[in-house]
Amino acid sequence: DALVIAVCDGLGHGPPAREATALAVASFDHATDTAPAALLLKCHAELGSSRGVVMGVARVSEGTRSFEASVIGNVDIQIVRPRSARRLGGSSAVLGARRNPVVKPHTETAAMAPGDIMVLQTDGILSRASIEEDLLLLRAHPVVIAQRIVERFGRSNDDALVLVTR
């Protein structure tokens, strides 16, 4: 009865970052029935002494069209509609890194209107990224929206991940 989605970004580059991301994805895969904040705390415990990740998790209830989203680190979640965007940013922490023994996910809940778009993106996308004024793009397929966000707002010196859903 719910769509549960997440994005995560391993700290740094190379194999240690990839390993931390793989651990976070595996933890997510085994806990999609868990509330987003609890899921992030589970990931934090399971990542142990890895390099760590930043992560955002959203649960969209299809019956009530409401969402609950939690974020740790520099991941951005937006609910976008024409001429309006609601942003949810994370706390400055890292999941799994020993330097952050205690993490507190930033969590929000709200209703989604028909036609709203949810965008989850990592720090490879500029924080000024904004598509709520691009009315033509907002009608496009989610894959097209994600691609345009990367093209327009992607940082040339970082990897980027954008997930878009309706």
Coordinates of C-alpha atoms in Angstrom, one line a residue:
D1 CA 0.0 0.0 0.0
A2 CA 3.0 2.3 -0.1
L3 CA 5.9 3.1 -2.4
V4 CA 9.2 3.3 -0.5
I5 CA 12.1 4.9 -2.3
A6 CA 15.6 5.9 -1.3
V7 CA 18.8 7.5 -2.6
C8 CA 22.2 7.2 -1.0
D9 CA 25.7 8.5 -1.7
G10 CA 28.8 7.0 -0.3
L11 CA 31.4 9.4 1.1
G12 CA 34.4 10.0 -1.1
H13 CA 35.1 7.9 -4.2
G14 CA 36.2 4.5 -5.2
P15 CA 35.8 1.1 -3.7
P16 CA 35.3 2.2 0.0
A17 CA 32.4 4.5 -1.1
R18 CA 30.9 1.8 -3.3
E19 CA 31.1 -0.7 -0.4
A20 CA 29.3 1.6 2.0
T21 CA 26.6 2.3 -0.6
A22 CA 26.1 -1.4 -1.2
L23 CA 25.7 -2.0 2.5
A24 CA 23.1 0.8 2.8
V25 CA 21.2 -0.5 -0.2
A26 CA 21.1 -4.0 1.2
S27 CA 19.9 -2.7 4.6
F28 CA 17.2 -0.7 2.8
D29 CA 16.1 -3.8 0.8
H30 CA 15.5 -5.8 3.9
A31 CA 13.5 -3.1 5.8
T32 CA 11.1 -1.4 3.4
D33 CA 8.2 -2.0 5.8
T34 CA 10.0 0.1 8.4
A35 CA 9.3 3.9 8.9
P36 CA 11.9 6.0 7.0
A37 CA 13.6 7.4 10.2
A38 CA 13.8 3.9 11.7
L39 CA 15.2 2.6 8.4
L40 CA 17.9 5.2 8.4
L41 CA 18.9 4.3 12.0
K42 CA 19.0 0.6 11.0
C43 CA 21.3 1.5 8.1
H44 CA 23.5 3.5 10.5
A45 CA 23.9 0.5 12.8
E46 CA 24.6 -1.9 10.0
L47 CA 27.1 0.3 8.2
G48 CA 29.4 0.1 11.3
S49 CA 32.9 1.4 10.6
S50 CA 32.4 1.8 6.9
R51 CA 33.3 5.1 5.2
G52 CA 29.6 6.0 5.5
V53 CA 26.8 7.3 3.4
V54 CA 24.3 10.1 3.3
M55 CA 20.8 8.9 2.5
G56 CA 17.2 10.0 2.0
V57 CA 14.2 7.7 2.3
A58 CA 10.5 8.4 1.4
R59 CA 7.4 6.4 1.9
V60 CA 4.4 7.5 -0.2
S61 CA 1.1 6.0 0.9
E62 CA -0.9 5.4 -2.3
G63 CA -4.2 5.2 -0.5
T64 CA -4.0 8.6 1.3
R65 CA -1.5 10.3 -1.0
S66 CA 0.6 11.3 1.9
F67 CA 4.3 11.0 2.4
E68 CA 6.8 10.6 5.2
A69 CA 10.4 11.3 4.4
S70 CA 13.6 11.2 6.4
V71 CA 17.1 12.4 5.5
I72 CA 20.6 12.2 6.9
G73 CA 23.2 14.3 5.3
N74 CA 23.3 16.4 2.1
V75 CA 20.4 14.7 0.3
D76 CA 17.5 16.8 -0.9
I77 CA 13.9 15.7 -1.2
Q78 CA 11.4 17.9 -2.9
I79 CA 7.7 17.8 -3.6
V80 CA 7.2 19.8 -6.8
R81 CA 4.1 21.1 -8.4
P82 CA 3.6 24.0 -10.9
R83 CA 5.1 27.1 -9.3
S84 CA 5.6 25.5 -5.9
A85 CA 8.2 23.3 -4.3
R86 CA 8.5 22.0 -0.8
R87 CA 12.1 21.0 0.2
L88 CA 13.3 18.6 2.8
G89 CA 17.0 18.7 3.6
G90 CA 19.0 16.5 6.0
S91 CA 20.9 16.9 9.2
S92 CA 24.6 17.3 8.9
A93 CA 25.6 13.7 9.7
V94 CA 26.8 10.6 8.1
L95 CA 25.3 7.1 8.4
G96 CA 27.8 4.5 9.6
A97 CA 30.8 6.7 10.2
R98 CA 32.2 6.3 13.7
R99 CA 32.7 10.0 14.0
N100 CA 28.9 10.3 14.2
P101 CA 28.0 7.8 16.9
V102 CA 24.5 9.3 17.2
V103 CA 22.4 10.4 14.3
K104 CA 19.0 12.1 14.3
P105 CA 17.2 11.9 11.0
H106 CA 15.2 15.0 9.9
T107 CA 11.7 13.8 9.2
E108 CA 8.6 15.4 7.7
T109 CA 5.2 14.2 6.7
A110 CA 2.6 15.9 4.4
A111 CA -0.1 15.3 1.9
M112 CA 0.6 15.0 -1.8
A113 CA -1.9 16.4 -4.3
P114 CA -2.6 14.6 -7.6
G115 CA 0.1 15.5 -10.1
D116 CA 2.7 16.3 -7.4
I117 CA 6.2 15.0 -8.3
M118 CA 8.7 13.8 -5.7
V119 CA 12.4 14.4 -6.5
L120 CA 15.2 12.9 -4.4
Q121 CA 18.7 14.0 -5.3
T122 CA 22.3 13.7 -4.0
D123 CA 24.8 16.5 -3.6
G124 CA 26.0 16.1 -7.2
I125 CA 23.1 18.4 -8.0
L126 CA 23.4 22.1 -7.2
S127 CA 21.3 23.1 -4.2
R128 CA 19.7 25.9 -6.3
A129 CA 18.1 23.2 -8.6
S130 CA 14.5 24.3 -9.2
I131 CA 12.0 23.0 -11.8
E132 CA 8.7 24.3 -10.5
E133 CA 8.5 27.1 -13.1
D134 CA 9.2 24.7 -16.0
L135 CA 5.6 23.7 -16.6
L136 CA 6.4 21.7 -19.8
L137 CA 9.0 19.6 -18.0
L138 CA 6.6 18.9 -15.1
R139 CA 4.3 17.1 -17.5
A140 CA 7.2 14.9 -18.8
H141 CA 7.9 11.3 -17.9
P142 CA 9.9 11.0 -14.5
V143 CA 13.0 9.6 -16.4
V144 CA 13.0 12.7 -18.6
I145 CA 12.6 15.0 -15.6
A146 CA 15.5 13.3 -13.8
Q147 CA 17.7 13.6 -16.9
R148 CA 17.0 17.3 -17.4
I149 CA 17.8 18.0 -13.7
V150 CA 21.2 16.3 -14.1
E151 CA 21.8 18.2 -17.4
R152 CA 20.8 21.6 -16.0
F153 CA 22.1 21.4 -12.4
G154 CA 24.6 18.6 -12.2
R155 CA 28.1 19.5 -10.8
S156 CA 30.9 18.8 -13.2
N157 CA 33.2 17.6 -10.4
D158 CA 30.9 15.1 -8.6
D159 CA 28.6 12.2 -9.3
A160 CA 24.9 12.7 -9.1
L161 CA 21.8 10.6 -8.5
V162 CA 18.3 11.9 -9.1
L163 CA 15.1 9.8 -8.6
V164 CA 11.8 11.2 -9.7
T165 CA 8.3 9.7 -9.0
R166 CA 4.7 10.8 -9.4

